[in-house]
Amino acid sequence: MELRWHSPAVVWCMLCGLTLLSVALVEEGWHRSFASVVIVLIAAVKSRLVIVRFMEANRAARHWRFLYVTWNFAVAATIIIGYVVSVAKYAG
Amino acid sequence: MKRTQDHLGLTTAAQSSRPPGTDGVWTFVFIDMIIFLMMFLSFMTERLRHGALYAASQLRLNEFFGLANTLILLTSSWMVVEAVQAARRNEVRRVRRFLGLAWMLGLAFAVDKFVEYYLKIRAGVTPATNSFYSFYFFITIVHFFHVIAGMFFIAYCRGNARLRIGSERYVTGLENVGLFWHFVDVLWIFIFPLLYLVGRR
């Protein structure tokens, strides 16, 4: 079986690797605020991979791809902004 | 790739170039995604008001349950992708095998979740404990119902594979089930860091 970078098996390996990296950032005691933002960004990358490669949004009508990728951005922004504001609030 | 079809709707080409799934399912999934976005927004708003409580409550969650469930769902998503591709090539045995594996992984997710809920409730943690746990139970239980629905659809497609493989309608139906299952996976990709990881010390 030919393995290309966008084949399902390779995408799955990337998704698992990114998941383990997220947990490692917490377990290895990175700076909490920095690690939290990076973890959400990693989740956004993983989600985009699933939307584009597994759901095949790249083959769907253009508006679906736009809406799904925008949703992905909105969720990541909601979590990051909420977290950063709470850190700033309790640090102050 | 050129695709031909007879009067029974049987697809003879290996793969069609039409968009995956139907507009109805893309719409349904998107509306569901917006509902979850609202839940995440509510959670982050409450987190702003009770930062210390949320940080302390989060520490009582075992992130390895969440990690296991993430890896389980990612793998099951991969199995569903393989099943859809096999259906486009009319390979009934591969379709049944991959859908069977995806269903088993869904069951593994359910068992993991039940063990986690059991341990929490045995430790005296319930949705009434505080607002963090209200969100924790609400978000994960609503997501869990989606997993159960997805498992039902997967089992239905697997059961019909022998009879209906080769028809374009079956492939489109399986693509729709795949869309739903990947959506369940995408939700968990965000639920895991939201509840278990972000802000954890």
mmCIF file of C-alpha atoms in Angstrom:
data_model
loop_
_atom_site.group_PDB
_atom_site.id
_atom_site.type_symbol
_atom_site.label_atom_id
_atom_site.label_comp_id
_atom_site.label_asym_id
_atom_site.label_seq_id
_atom_site.Cartn_x
_atom_site.Cartn_y
_atom_site.Cartn_z
ATOM 1 C CA MET A 1 0.000 0.000 0.000
ATOM 2 C CA GLU A 2 1.393 3.347 -1.003
ATOM 3 C CA LEU A 3 1.584 5.822 1.886
ATOM 4 C CA ARG A 4 1.148 9.464 0.940
ATOM 5 C CA TRP A 5 1.251 12.321 3.422
ATOM 6 C CA HIS A 6 -2.501 12.784 3.180
ATOM 7 C CA SER A 7 -3.443 9.096 3.289
ATOM 8 C CA PRO A 8 -5.797 8.206 6.193
ATOM 9 C CA ALA A 9 -3.091 6.184 7.984
ATOM 10 C CA VAL A 10 -0.605 9.077 7.901
ATOM 11 C CA VAL A 11 -3.272 11.576 9.015
ATOM 12 C CA TRP A 12 -4.182 9.231 11.890
ATOM 13 C CA CYS A 13 -0.494 9.023 12.940
ATOM 14 C CA MET A 14 -0.281 12.832 12.910
ATOM 15 C CA LEU A 15 -3.466 13.126 14.986
ATOM 16 C CA CYS A 16 -2.215 10.631 17.597
ATOM 17 C CA GLY A 17 1.208 12.291 17.723
ATOM 18 C CA LEU A 18 -0.346 15.728 18.284
ATOM 19 C CA THR A 19 -2.610 14.284 21.012
ATOM 20 C CA LEU A 20 0.358 12.777 22.869
ATOM 21 C CA LEU A 21 2.235 16.074 22.484
ATOM 22 C CA SER A 22 -0.682 17.921 24.153
ATOM 23 C CA VAL A 23 -0.606 15.641 27.191
ATOM 24 C CA ALA A 24 3.209 15.780 27.324
ATOM 25 C CA LEU A 25 3.055 19.587 27.531
ATOM 26 C CA VAL A 26 0.950 19.292 30.696
ATOM 27 C CA GLU A 27 2.849 16.371 32.213
ATOM 28 C CA GLU A 28 6.300 17.861 31.564
ATOM 29 C CA GLY A 29 5.328 20.974 33.504
ATOM 30 C CA TRP A 30 5.642 23.610 30.791
ATOM 31 C CA HIS A 31 4.643 27.112 31.814
ATOM 32 C CA ARG A 32 0.926 26.648 32.433
ATOM 33 C CA SER A 33 -0.433 29.606 30.452
ATOM 34 C CA PHE A 34 1.829 29.023 27.471
ATOM 35 C CA ALA A 35 1.157 25.278 27.458
ATOM 36 C CA SER A 36 -2.628 25.851 27.631
ATOM 37 C CA VAL A 37 -2.643 28.135 24.590
ATOM 38 C CA VAL A 38 -0.419 25.716 22.623
ATOM 39 C CA ILE A 39 -2.709 22.787 23.582
ATOM 40 C CA VAL A 40 -5.770 24.576 22.176
ATOM 41 C CA LEU A 41 -3.875 25.487 18.994
ATOM 42 C CA ILE A 42 -2.888 21.822 18.638
ATOM 43 C CA ALA A 43 -6.569 20.846 19.079
ATOM 44 C CA ALA A 44 -7.497 23.319 16.318
ATOM 45 C CA VAL A 45 -4.914 21.779 13.972
ATOM 46 C CA LYS A 46 -6.213 18.260 14.771
ATOM 47 C CA SER A 47 -9.816 19.311 14.251
ATOM 48 C CA ARG A 48 -8.950 20.928 10.918
ATOM 49 C CA LEU A 49 -7.198 17.738 9.801
ATOM 50 C CA VAL A 50 -10.307 15.670 10.604
ATOM 51 C CA ILE A 51 -12.626 18.185 8.897
ATOM 52 C CA VAL A 52 -10.558 18.488 5.727
ATOM 53 C CA ARG A 53 -9.122 14.953 5.397
ATOM 54 C CA PHE A 54 -11.592 12.599 7.108
ATOM 55 C CA MET A 55 -14.857 14.501 6.482
ATOM 56 C CA GLU A 56 -13.493 15.413 3.040
ATOM 57 C CA ALA A 57 -14.623 19.022 3.379
ATOM 58 C CA ASN A 58 -12.099 19.803 0.636
ATOM 59 C CA ARG A 59 -14.387 17.827 -1.743
ATOM 60 C CA ALA A 60 -17.643 19.262 -0.393
ATOM 61 C CA ALA A 61 -19.309 22.465 -1.577
ATOM 62 C CA ARG A 62 -17.077 25.460 -0.855
ATOM 63 C CA HIS A 63 -19.502 27.009 1.651
ATOM 64 C CA TRP A 64 -19.400 23.890 3.851
ATOM 65 C CA ARG A 65 -15.636 23.970 4.011
ATOM 66 C CA PHE A 66 -15.755 27.692 4.876
ATOM 67 C CA LEU A 67 -18.396 27.207 7.609
ATOM 68 C CA TYR A 68 -16.700 24.195 9.208
ATOM 69 C CA VAL A 69 -13.227 25.759 9.202
ATOM 70 C CA THR A 70 -14.699 29.001 10.590
ATOM 71 C CA TRP A 71 -16.401 27.005 13.359
ATOM 72 C CA ASN A 72 -13.048 25.408 14.150
ATOM 73 C CA PHE A 73 -11.452 28.851 14.437
ATOM 74 C CA ALA A 74 -14.352 30.153 16.575
ATOM 75 C CA VAL A 75 -14.081 27.305 19.101
ATOM 76 C CA ALA A 76 -10.299 27.679 19.431
ATOM 77 C CA ALA A 77 -10.638 31.477 19.805
ATOM 78 C CA THR A 78 -13.401 31.090 22.430
ATOM 79 C CA ILE A 79 -11.266 28.800 24.594
ATOM 80 C CA ILE A 80 -8.026 30.772 24.188
ATOM 81 C CA ILE A 81 -9.602 34.198 24.785
ATOM 82 C CA GLY A 82 -11.602 32.877 27.765
ATOM 83 C CA TYR A 83 -8.484 31.328 29.271
ATOM 84 C CA VAL A 84 -6.195 34.334 28.693
ATOM 85 C CA VAL A 85 -8.783 36.736 30.154
ATOM 86 C CA SER A 86 -9.191 34.515 33.245
ATOM 87 C CA VAL A 87 -5.412 34.357 33.729
ATOM 88 C CA ALA A 88 -5.185 38.158 33.441
ATOM 89 C CA LYS A 89 -8.121 38.601 35.840
ATOM 90 C CA TYR A 90 -6.699 36.366 38.575
ATOM 91 C CA ALA A 91 -3.122 37.617 38.101
ATOM 92 C CA GLY A 92 -4.406 41.148 38.651
ATOM 93 C CA MET B 1 -13.112 9.415 -12.970
ATOM 94 C CA LYS B 2 -16.019 8.476 -15.159
ATOM 95 C CA ARG B 3 -18.873 6.778 -13.342
ATOM 96 C CA THR B 4 -21.599 4.633 -14.844
ATOM 97 C CA GLN B 5 -24.825 3.530 -13.254
ATOM 98 C CA ASP B 6 -27.500 1.007 -14.260
ATOM 99 C CA HIS B 7 -31.259 1.197 -13.656
ATOM 100 C CA LEU B 8 -30.878 -0.264 -10.122
ATOM 101 C CA GLY B 9 -28.529 2.527 -9.111
ATOM 102 C CA LEU B 10 -25.484 0.237 -9.010
ATOM 103 C CA THR B 11 -22.183 2.082 -9.164
ATOM 104 C CA THR B 12 -19.596 0.407 -11.327
ATOM 105 C CA ALA B 13 -16.731 2.865 -11.099
ATOM 106 C CA ALA B 14 -14.215 2.572 -8.278
ATOM 107 C CA GLN B 15 -14.777 6.060 -6.978
ATOM 108 C CA SER B 16 -17.096 8.905 -7.771
ATOM 109 C CA SER B 17 -16.070 12.521 -7.980
ATOM 110 C CA ARG B 18 -19.272 13.903 -6.461
ATOM 111 C CA PRO B 19 -19.135 15.702 -3.074
ATOM 112 C CA PRO B 20 -19.300 13.383 -0.029
ATOM 113 C CA GLY B 21 -22.598 13.006 1.866
ATOM 114 C CA THR B 22 -25.750 15.038 1.419
ATOM 115 C CA ASP B 23 -26.452 18.708 2.128
ATOM 116 C CA GLY B 24 -29.008 17.739 4.771
ATOM 117 C CA VAL B 25 -26.413 15.971 6.912
ATOM 118 C CA TRP B 26 -23.797 18.714 6.431
ATOM 119 C CA THR B 27 -26.485 21.166 7.641
ATOM 120 C CA PHE B 28 -27.585 19.017 10.598
ATOM 121 C CA VAL B 29 -23.992 18.508 11.743
ATOM 122 C CA PHE B 30 -23.242 22.227 11.433
ATOM 123 C CA ILE B 31 -26.270 23.177 13.571
ATOM 124 C CA ASP B 32 -25.142 20.640 16.187
ATOM 125 C CA MET B 33 -21.637 22.158 16.076
ATOM 126 C CA ILE B 34 -23.091 25.607 16.801
ATOM 127 C CA ILE B 35 -24.947 24.204 19.837
ATOM 128 C CA PHE B 36 -21.665 22.793 21.185
ATOM 129 C CA LEU B 37 -19.925 26.114 20.484
ATOM 130 C CA MET B 38 -22.552 27.761 22.730
ATOM 131 C CA MET B 39 -21.858 25.177 25.455
ATOM 132 C CA PHE B 40 -18.102 25.861 25.249
ATOM 133 C CA LEU B 41 -18.771 29.603 25.403
ATOM 134 C CA SER B 42 -20.970 29.167 28.509
ATOM 135 C CA PHE B 43 -18.290 27.007 30.149
ATOM 136 C CA MET B 44 -15.538 29.584 29.522
ATOM 137 C CA THR B 45 -17.795 32.390 30.795
ATOM 138 C CA GLU B 46 -18.416 30.515 34.060
ATOM 139 C CA ARG B 47 -14.722 29.681 34.278
ATOM 140 C CA LEU B 48 -14.003 33.415 34.248
ATOM 141 C CA ARG B 49 -16.239 33.898 37.289
ATOM 142 C CA HIS B 50 -14.981 30.915 39.308
ATOM 143 C CA GLY B 51 -11.354 30.457 38.203
ATOM 144 C CA ALA B 52 -10.025 28.917 41.430
ATOM 145 C CA LEU B 53 -12.954 26.511 41.781
ATOM 146 C CA TYR B 54 -12.607 25.354 38.154
ATOM 147 C CA ALA B 55 -8.834 24.848 38.491
ATOM 148 C CA ALA B 56 -9.270 22.803 41.694
ATOM 149 C CA SER B 57 -12.117 20.721 40.219
ATOM 150 C CA GLN B 58 -10.187 20.057 37.003
ATOM 151 C CA LEU B 59 -7.313 18.581 39.029
ATOM 152 C CA ARG B 60 -9.677 15.841 40.257
ATOM 153 C CA LEU B 61 -10.219 14.642 36.670
ATOM 154 C CA ASN B 62 -7.869 11.932 35.423
ATOM 155 C CA GLU B 63 -6.524 13.201 32.103
ATOM 156 C CA PHE B 64 -5.525 9.687 31.061
ATOM 157 C CA PHE B 65 -9.195 8.695 30.731
ATOM 158 C CA GLY B 66 -9.587 11.640 28.342
ATOM 159 C CA LEU B 67 -6.383 10.725 26.507
ATOM 160 C CA ALA B 68 -7.522 7.110 26.046
ATOM 161 C CA ASN B 69 -10.886 8.260 24.700
ATOM 162 C CA THR B 70 -9.215 10.696 22.297
ATOM 163 C CA LEU B 71 -6.992 7.957 20.848
ATOM 164 C CA ILE B 72 -9.975 5.563 20.666
ATOM 165 C CA LEU B 73 -12.137 8.050 18.740
ATOM 166 C CA LEU B 74 -9.309 9.080 16.394
ATOM 167 C CA THR B 75 -8.716 5.426 15.554
ATOM 168 C CA SER B 76 -12.419 4.737 15.016
ATOM 169 C CA SER B 77 -12.605 7.772 12.710
ATOM 170 C CA TRP B 78 -9.762 6.302 10.669
ATOM 171 C CA MET B 79 -11.645 2.966 10.482
ATOM 172 C CA VAL B 80 -14.755 4.752 9.160
ATOM 173 C CA VAL B 81 -12.672 6.546 6.490
ATOM 174 C CA GLU B 82 -11.323 3.151 5.375
ATOM 175 C CA ALA B 83 -14.881 1.717 5.329
ATOM 176 C CA VAL B 84 -16.153 4.590 3.146
ATOM 177 C CA GLN B 85 -13.266 4.144 0.715
ATOM 178 C CA ALA B 86 -13.886 0.383 0.599
ATOM 179 C CA ALA B 87 -17.614 0.996 -0.083
ATOM 180 C CA ARG B 88 -16.687 3.202 -3.047
ATOM 181 C CA ARG B 89 -14.690 0.239 -4.417
ATOM 182 C CA ASN B 90 -17.580 -2.196 -3.638
ATOM 183 C CA GLU B 91 -15.397 -4.248 -1.248
ATOM 184 C CA VAL B 92 -18.042 -5.640 1.072
ATOM 185 C CA ARG B 93 -15.714 -7.641 3.345
ATOM 186 C CA ARG B 94 -13.498 -4.625 4.015
ATOM 187 C CA VAL B 95 -16.546 -2.422 4.635
ATOM 188 C CA ARG B 96 -17.884 -4.868 7.231
ATOM 189 C CA ARG B 97 -14.480 -5.360 8.839
ATOM 190 C CA PHE B 98 -13.736 -1.631 9.210
ATOM 191 C CA LEU B 99 -17.248 -0.776 10.386
ATOM 192 C CA GLY B 100 -17.018 -3.625 12.912
ATOM 193 C CA LEU B 101 -13.728 -2.228 14.225
ATOM 194 C CA ALA B 102 -15.180 1.295 14.386
ATOM 195 C CA TRP B 103 -18.180 -0.026 16.352
ATOM 196 C CA MET B 104 -15.910 -1.910 18.782
ATOM 197 C CA LEU B 105 -13.893 1.256 19.348
ATOM 198 C CA GLY B 106 -17.128 3.127 20.034
ATOM 199 C CA LEU B 107 -17.914 0.477 22.631
ATOM 200 C CA ALA B 108 -14.430 0.935 24.144
ATOM 201 C CA PHE B 109 -15.141 4.678 24.397
ATOM 202 C CA ALA B 110 -18.416 3.913 26.205
ATOM 203 C CA VAL B 111 -16.728 1.518 28.662
ATOM 204 C CA ASP B 112 -13.967 4.068 29.396
ATOM 205 C CA LYS B 113 -16.602 6.756 30.014
ATOM 206 C CA PHE B 114 -18.688 4.509 32.278
ATOM 207 C CA VAL B 115 -15.611 3.625 34.371
ATOM 208 C CA GLU B 116 -14.751 7.319 34.666
ATOM 209 C CA TYR B 117 -18.335 8.240 35.697
ATOM 210 C CA TYR B 118 -18.433 5.349 38.185
ATOM 211 C CA LEU B 119 -15.179 6.424 39.839
ATOM 212 C CA LYS B 120 -16.357 10.024 40.031
ATOM 213 C CA ILE B 121 -19.744 9.159 41.542
ATOM 214 C CA ARG B 122 -18.156 6.686 43.980
ATOM 215 C CA ALA B 123 -15.848 9.514 45.109
ATOM 216 C CA GLY B 124 -18.938 11.618 45.798
ATOM 217 C CA VAL B 125 -18.615 13.836 42.713
ATOM 218 C CA THR B 126 -21.958 14.451 40.976
ATOM 219 C CA PRO B 127 -23.378 17.144 38.659
ATOM 220 C CA ALA B 128 -24.622 18.906 41.804
ATOM 221 C CA THR B 129 -21.130 19.185 43.342
ATOM 222 C CA ASN B 130 -20.335 22.495 41.645
ATOM 223 C CA SER B 131 -20.754 24.256 38.293
ATOM 224 C CA PHE B 132 -17.548 22.769 36.844
ATOM 225 C CA TYR B 133 -18.919 19.251 37.372
ATOM 226 C CA SER B 134 -22.352 20.295 36.097
ATOM 227 C CA PHE B 135 -20.666 21.288 32.834
ATOM 228 C CA TYR B 136 -18.399 18.227 32.904
ATOM 229 C CA PHE B 137 -21.321 15.802 33.198
ATOM 230 C CA PHE B 138 -23.617 17.750 30.863
ATOM 231 C CA ILE B 139 -21.111 18.215 28.016
ATOM 232 C CA THR B 140 -19.720 14.675 28.208
ATOM 233 C CA ILE B 141 -23.158 13.024 28.536
ATOM 234 C CA VAL B 142 -24.557 14.976 25.555
ATOM 235 C CA HIS B 143 -21.438 13.963 23.602
ATOM 236 C CA PHE B 144 -21.901 10.372 24.815
ATOM 237 C CA PHE B 145 -25.446 10.282 23.380
ATOM 238 C CA HIS B 146 -23.924 11.294 20.030
ATOM 239 C CA VAL B 147 -21.481 8.374 20.316
ATOM 240 C CA ILE B 148 -24.366 5.961 20.987
ATOM 241 C CA ALA B 149 -26.306 7.351 17.986
ATOM 242 C CA GLY B 150 -23.206 7.012 15.801
ATOM 243 C CA MET B 151 -22.730 3.398 16.916
ATOM 244 C CA PHE B 152 -26.336 2.655 15.971
ATOM 245 C CA PHE B 153 -25.819 4.133 12.474
ATOM 246 C CA ILE B 154 -22.543 2.221 12.034
ATOM 247 C CA ALA B 155 -24.209 -1.064 13.055
ATOM 248 C CA TYR B 156 -27.073 -0.358 10.626
ATOM 249 C CA CYS B 157 -24.673 0.263 7.707
ATOM 250 C CA ARG B 158 -22.647 -2.827 8.586
ATOM 251 C CA GLY B 159 -25.801 -4.951 8.723
ATOM 252 C CA ASN B 160 -26.914 -3.722 5.292
ATOM 253 C CA ALA B 161 -23.513 -3.902 3.611
ATOM 254 C CA ARG B 162 -23.938 -7.337 1.972
ATOM 255 C CA LEU B 163 -27.357 -6.505 0.524
ATOM 256 C CA ARG B 164 -26.797 -2.940 -0.566
ATOM 257 C CA ILE B 165 -23.103 -2.670 -1.434
ATOM 258 C CA GLY B 166 -22.636 -1.345 -4.948
ATOM 259 C CA SER B 167 -25.551 1.072 -4.866
ATOM 260 C CA GLU B 168 -24.797 4.766 -4.877
ATOM 261 C CA ARG B 169 -27.432 5.231 -2.189
ATOM 262 C CA TYR B 170 -25.514 2.949 0.180
ATOM 263 C CA VAL B 171 -22.250 4.808 -0.420
ATOM 264 C CA THR B 172 -23.938 8.177 0.187
ATOM 265 C CA GLY B 173 -25.583 6.823 3.340
ATOM 266 C CA LEU B 174 -22.263 5.549 4.641
ATOM 267 C CA GLU B 175 -20.623 8.898 3.824
ATOM 268 C CA ASN B 176 -23.345 10.594 5.898
ATOM 269 C CA VAL B 177 -22.684 8.227 8.803
ATOM 270 C CA GLY B 178 -18.970 8.991 8.395
ATOM 271 C CA LEU B 179 -19.653 12.744 8.527
ATOM 272 C CA PHE B 180 -21.575 12.296 11.771
ATOM 273 C CA TRP B 181 -18.921 10.037 13.314
ATOM 274 C CA HIS B 182 -16.078 12.426 12.417
ATOM 275 C CA PHE B 183 -18.116 15.283 13.906
ATOM 276 C CA VAL B 184 -18.341 13.299 17.169
ATOM 277 C CA ASP B 185 -14.544 12.943 16.982
ATOM 278 C CA VAL B 186 -14.025 16.685 16.305
ATOM 279 C CA LEU B 187 -16.167 17.545 19.338
ATOM 280 C CA TRP B 188 -14.068 15.324 21.592
ATOM 281 C CA ILE B 189 -10.866 16.850 20.162
ATOM 282 C CA PHE B 190 -11.991 20.130 21.802
ATOM 283 C CA ILE B 191 -13.776 18.686 24.860
ATOM 284 C CA PHE B 192 -10.598 16.892 25.986
ATOM 285 C CA PRO B 193 -8.404 20.017 26.330
ATOM 286 C CA LEU B 194 -11.342 22.163 27.481
ATOM 287 C CA LEU B 195 -12.214 19.981 30.483
ATOM 288 C CA TYR B 196 -8.989 18.115 31.237
ATOM 289 C CA LEU B 197 -5.945 20.078 30.085
ATOM 290 C CA VAL B 198 -6.328 23.852 29.720
ATOM 291 C CA GLY B 199 -5.036 25.599 32.839
ATOM 292 C CA ARG B 200 -3.941 22.341 34.469
ATOM 293 C CA ARG B 201 -0.841 22.628 36.611
#
